[in-house]
Coordinates of C-alpha atoms in Angstrom, one line a residue:
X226 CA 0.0 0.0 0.0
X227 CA 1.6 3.0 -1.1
X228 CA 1.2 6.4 1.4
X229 CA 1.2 10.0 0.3
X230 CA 3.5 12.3 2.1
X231 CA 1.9 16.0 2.0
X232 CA 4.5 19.2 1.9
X233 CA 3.7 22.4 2.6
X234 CA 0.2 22.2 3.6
X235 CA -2.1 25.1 4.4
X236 CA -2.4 26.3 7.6
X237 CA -6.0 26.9 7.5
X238 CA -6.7 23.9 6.4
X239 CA -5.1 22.4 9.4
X240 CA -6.6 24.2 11.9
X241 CA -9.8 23.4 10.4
X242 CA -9.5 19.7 10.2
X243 CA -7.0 19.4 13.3
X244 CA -7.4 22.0 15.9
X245 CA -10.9 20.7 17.4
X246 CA -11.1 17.7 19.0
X247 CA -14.7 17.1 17.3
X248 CA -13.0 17.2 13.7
X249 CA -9.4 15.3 14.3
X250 CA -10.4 12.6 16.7
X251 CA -13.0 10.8 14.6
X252 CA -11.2 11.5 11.7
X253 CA -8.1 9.3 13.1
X254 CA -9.8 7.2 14.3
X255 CA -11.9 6.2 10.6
X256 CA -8.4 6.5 8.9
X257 CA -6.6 4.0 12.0
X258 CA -9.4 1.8 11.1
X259 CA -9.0 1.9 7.1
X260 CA -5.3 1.2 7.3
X261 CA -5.9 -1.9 9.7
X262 CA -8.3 -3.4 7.0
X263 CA -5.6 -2.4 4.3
X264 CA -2.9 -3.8 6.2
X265 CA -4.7 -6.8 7.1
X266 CA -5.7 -8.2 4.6
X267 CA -2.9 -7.6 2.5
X268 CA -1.4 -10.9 1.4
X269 CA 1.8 -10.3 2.8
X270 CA 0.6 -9.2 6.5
X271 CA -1.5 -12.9 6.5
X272 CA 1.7 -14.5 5.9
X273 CA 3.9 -13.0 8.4
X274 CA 0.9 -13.9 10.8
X275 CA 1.2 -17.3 10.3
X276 CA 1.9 -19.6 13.2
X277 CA 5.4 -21.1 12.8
X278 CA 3.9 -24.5 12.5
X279 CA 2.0 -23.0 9.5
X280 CA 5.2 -22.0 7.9
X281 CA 5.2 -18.3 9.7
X282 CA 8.2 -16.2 10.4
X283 CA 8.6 -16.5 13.6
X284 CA 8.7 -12.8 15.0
X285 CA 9.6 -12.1 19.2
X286 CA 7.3 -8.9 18.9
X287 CA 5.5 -6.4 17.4
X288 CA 6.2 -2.8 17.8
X289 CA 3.6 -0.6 16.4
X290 CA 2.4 3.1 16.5
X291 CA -1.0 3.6 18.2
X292 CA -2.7 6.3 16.2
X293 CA -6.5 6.2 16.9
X294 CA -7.9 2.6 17.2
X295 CA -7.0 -0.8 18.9
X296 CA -7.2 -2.5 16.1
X297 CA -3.2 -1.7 15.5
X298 CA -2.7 -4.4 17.8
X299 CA -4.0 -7.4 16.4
X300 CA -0.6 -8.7 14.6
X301 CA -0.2 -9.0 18.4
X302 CA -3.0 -10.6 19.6
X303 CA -3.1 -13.3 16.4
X304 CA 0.2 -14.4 17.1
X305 CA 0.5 -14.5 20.9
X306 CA 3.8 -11.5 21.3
X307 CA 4.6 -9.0 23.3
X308 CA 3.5 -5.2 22.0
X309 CA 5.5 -2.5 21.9
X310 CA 4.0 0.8 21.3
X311 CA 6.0 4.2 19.8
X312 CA 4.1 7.0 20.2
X313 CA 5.8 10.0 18.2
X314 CA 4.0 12.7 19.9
X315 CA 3.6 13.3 23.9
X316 CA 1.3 11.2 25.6
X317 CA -2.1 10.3 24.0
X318 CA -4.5 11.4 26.6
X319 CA -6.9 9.9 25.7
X320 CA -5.6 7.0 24.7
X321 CA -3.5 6.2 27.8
X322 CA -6.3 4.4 30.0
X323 CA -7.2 2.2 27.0
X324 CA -3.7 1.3 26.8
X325 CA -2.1 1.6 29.8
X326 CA -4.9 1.1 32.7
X327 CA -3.8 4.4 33.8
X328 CA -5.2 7.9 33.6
X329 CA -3.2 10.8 35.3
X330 CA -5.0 13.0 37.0
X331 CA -6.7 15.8 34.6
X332 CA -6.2 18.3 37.6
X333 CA -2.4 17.9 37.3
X334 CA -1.5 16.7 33.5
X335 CA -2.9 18.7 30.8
X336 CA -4.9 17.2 27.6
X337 CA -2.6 16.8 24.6
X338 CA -4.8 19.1 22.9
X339 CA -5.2 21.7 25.9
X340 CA -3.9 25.2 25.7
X341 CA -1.9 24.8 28.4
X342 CA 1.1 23.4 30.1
X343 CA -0.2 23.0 33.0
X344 CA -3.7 23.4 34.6
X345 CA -3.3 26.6 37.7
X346 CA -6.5 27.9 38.1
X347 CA -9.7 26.5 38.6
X348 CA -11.7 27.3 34.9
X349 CA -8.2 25.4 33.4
X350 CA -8.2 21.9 35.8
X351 CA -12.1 21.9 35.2
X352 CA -12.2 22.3 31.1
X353 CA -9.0 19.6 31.5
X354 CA -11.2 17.3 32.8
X355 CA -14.4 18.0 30.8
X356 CA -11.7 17.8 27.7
X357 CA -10.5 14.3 28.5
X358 CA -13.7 12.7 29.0
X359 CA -15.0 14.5 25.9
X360 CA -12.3 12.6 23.8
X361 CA -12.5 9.4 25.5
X362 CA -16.2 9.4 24.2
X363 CA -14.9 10.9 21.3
X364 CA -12.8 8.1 20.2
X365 CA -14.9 4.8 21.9
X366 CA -18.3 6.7 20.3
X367 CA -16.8 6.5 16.8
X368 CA -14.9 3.1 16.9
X369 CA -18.3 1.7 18.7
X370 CA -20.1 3.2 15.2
X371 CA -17.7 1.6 12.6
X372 CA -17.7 -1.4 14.5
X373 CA -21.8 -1.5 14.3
X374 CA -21.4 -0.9 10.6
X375 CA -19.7 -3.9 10.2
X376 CA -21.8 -6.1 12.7
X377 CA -22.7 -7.8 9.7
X378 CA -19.3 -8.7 8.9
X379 CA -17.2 -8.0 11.2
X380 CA -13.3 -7.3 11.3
X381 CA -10.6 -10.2 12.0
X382 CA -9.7 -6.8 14.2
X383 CA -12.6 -6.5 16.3
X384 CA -13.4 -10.4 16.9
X385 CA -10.4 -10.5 19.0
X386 CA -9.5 -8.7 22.3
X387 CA -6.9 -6.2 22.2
X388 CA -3.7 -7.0 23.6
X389 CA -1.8 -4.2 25.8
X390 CA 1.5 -3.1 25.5
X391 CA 4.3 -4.1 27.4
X392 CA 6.2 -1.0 27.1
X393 CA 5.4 2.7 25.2
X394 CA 8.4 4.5 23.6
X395 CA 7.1 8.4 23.7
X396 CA 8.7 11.3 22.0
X397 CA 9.0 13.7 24.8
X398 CA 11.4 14.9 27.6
X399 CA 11.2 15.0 31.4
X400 CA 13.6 18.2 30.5
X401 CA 11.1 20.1 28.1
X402 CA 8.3 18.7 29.5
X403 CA 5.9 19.7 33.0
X404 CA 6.0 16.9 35.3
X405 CA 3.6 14.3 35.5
X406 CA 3.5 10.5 36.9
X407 CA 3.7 7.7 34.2
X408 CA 3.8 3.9 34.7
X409 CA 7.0 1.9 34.7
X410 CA 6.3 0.8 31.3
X411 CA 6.6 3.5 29.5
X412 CA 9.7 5.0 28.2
X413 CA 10.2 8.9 27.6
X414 CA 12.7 8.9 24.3
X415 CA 12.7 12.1 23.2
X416 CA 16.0 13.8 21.5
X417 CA 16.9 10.2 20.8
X418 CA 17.2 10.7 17.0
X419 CA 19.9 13.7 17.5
X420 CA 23.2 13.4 16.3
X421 CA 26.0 15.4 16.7
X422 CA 25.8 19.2 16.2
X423 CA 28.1 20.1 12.9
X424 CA 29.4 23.4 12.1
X425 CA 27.0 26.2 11.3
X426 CA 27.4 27.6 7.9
X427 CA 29.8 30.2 7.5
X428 CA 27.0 32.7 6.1
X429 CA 24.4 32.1 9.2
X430 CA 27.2 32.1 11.3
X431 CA 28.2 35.6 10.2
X432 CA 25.0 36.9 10.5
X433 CA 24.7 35.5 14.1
X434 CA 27.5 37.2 15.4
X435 CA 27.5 40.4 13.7
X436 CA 23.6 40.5 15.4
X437 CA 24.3 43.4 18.2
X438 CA 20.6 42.6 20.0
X439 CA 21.0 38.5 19.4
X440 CA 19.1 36.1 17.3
X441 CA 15.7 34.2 17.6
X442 CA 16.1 30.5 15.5
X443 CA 12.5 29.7 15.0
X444 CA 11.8 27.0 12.5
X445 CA 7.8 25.3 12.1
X446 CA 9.2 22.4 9.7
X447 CA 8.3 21.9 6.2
X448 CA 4.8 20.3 6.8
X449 CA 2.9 23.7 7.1
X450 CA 3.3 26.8 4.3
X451 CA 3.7 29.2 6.7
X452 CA 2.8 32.0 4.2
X453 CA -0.9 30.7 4.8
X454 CA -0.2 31.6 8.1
X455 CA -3.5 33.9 9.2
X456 CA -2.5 37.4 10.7
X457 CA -3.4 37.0 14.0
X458 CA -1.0 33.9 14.3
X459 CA 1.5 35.8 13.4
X460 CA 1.1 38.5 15.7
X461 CA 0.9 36.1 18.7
X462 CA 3.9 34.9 18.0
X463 CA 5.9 38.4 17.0
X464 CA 4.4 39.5 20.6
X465 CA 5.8 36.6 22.4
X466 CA 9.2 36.7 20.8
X467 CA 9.1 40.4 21.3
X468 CA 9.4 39.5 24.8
X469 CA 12.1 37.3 25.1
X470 CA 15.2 39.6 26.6

């Protein structure tokens, strides 16, 4: 199955389809679900799940990323391994219980998708919570409605119980980011893909230290076209860079 890798995307477009909860959840959560039928029944993926006795391969595990469904895990559950999950964000609120058997507490741990580090006042540790449950529903409300349209035929993914991981790689720091509790199983790896800084270029190098009041490196990837930035984006971030001594 071939996957299309999408370059300089418009901003508005992104915050329209990702930004709410109500729009991106469901939305990952159909597209987890049409790669698991993809992947599944490709020919390929039925012959790897083969027992050994069957002429499989054999594997020790599976390690997998958990995007929006369960049904990622069912190499696992079919052939009796251990799961590994990597999760290339922070934690996935509101995946974590699912997965994990634990939820931190919403007082404490922001949402992935709150607009806040941490909750401090009242209003903030309140919409936390009401945010979390919201996409626990979210997510168990849509996969409970694809699941129902296929109650007629259902999924080699949804006949069989889920199996949980045995340990979570996640992309994130205890250094860049606010403290929270997390079970023994899971694994904070973020910065583990760095190498070795090189030499700047000459030219940026110049520029830096002929720059009397210092220099701001500020970089938002190559996924977003940040000339369809909207105005008010910009200015949020020109006031908080202002800022900075």
């Amino acid at each position: 199955m071939d996957t299309i890798m999408k370059l300089d995307v418009d901003l508005a477009e992104v915050l329209e389809k990702f930004a709410k909860p109500s729009s991106i959840l469901p939305l990952v959560v159909t597209i987890s679900r049409s790669l698991c039928d993809a992947i599944f029944r490709d020919d390929r993926m039925v012959a790897a799940m083969r027992p050994i006795s069957d002429g499989g391969s054999g594997y020790d595990m599976v390690i997998v990323e958990p995007v929006g469904s369960e049904c990622v895990s069912h190499a696992t559950t079919a052939m009796g391994l251990p799961l590994v999950f990597v999760v290339p964000s922070p934690m996935i609120s509101h995946f974590e219980g699912a997965s994990l058997g634990h939820v931190p507490n919403p007082a404490s741990v922001s949402h992935l998708m709150a607009g806040h580090a941490v909750p401090r006042s009242f209003v903030q540790r309140f919409g936390n919570s009401v945010l979390l449950a919201y996409s626990v529903f979210l997510v168990r409300y849509a996969e409970w409605s694809l699941k129902r349209q296929d109650a007629a035929a259902p999924k080699p993914f949804d006949v069989l119980e889920p199996v949980r991981p045995s340990a979570v790689f996640v992309n994130c720091h205890f250094a860049t980011e606010a403290s929270r509790p997390l079970p023994p199983n899971v694994v904070q790896v973020g910065g583990l893909h760095l190498e070795q800084p090189k030499s700047l270029p000459s030219d940026i190098l110049e520029f830096i230290i002929e720059s009397s009041n210092g220099v701001i490196y500020f970089t938002f990837g190559s996924v977003v076209k940040m000339s369809t930035m909207p105005n008010y984006i910009q200015k949020s971030f020109k006031e908080a860079l202002a800022q900075v001594p």
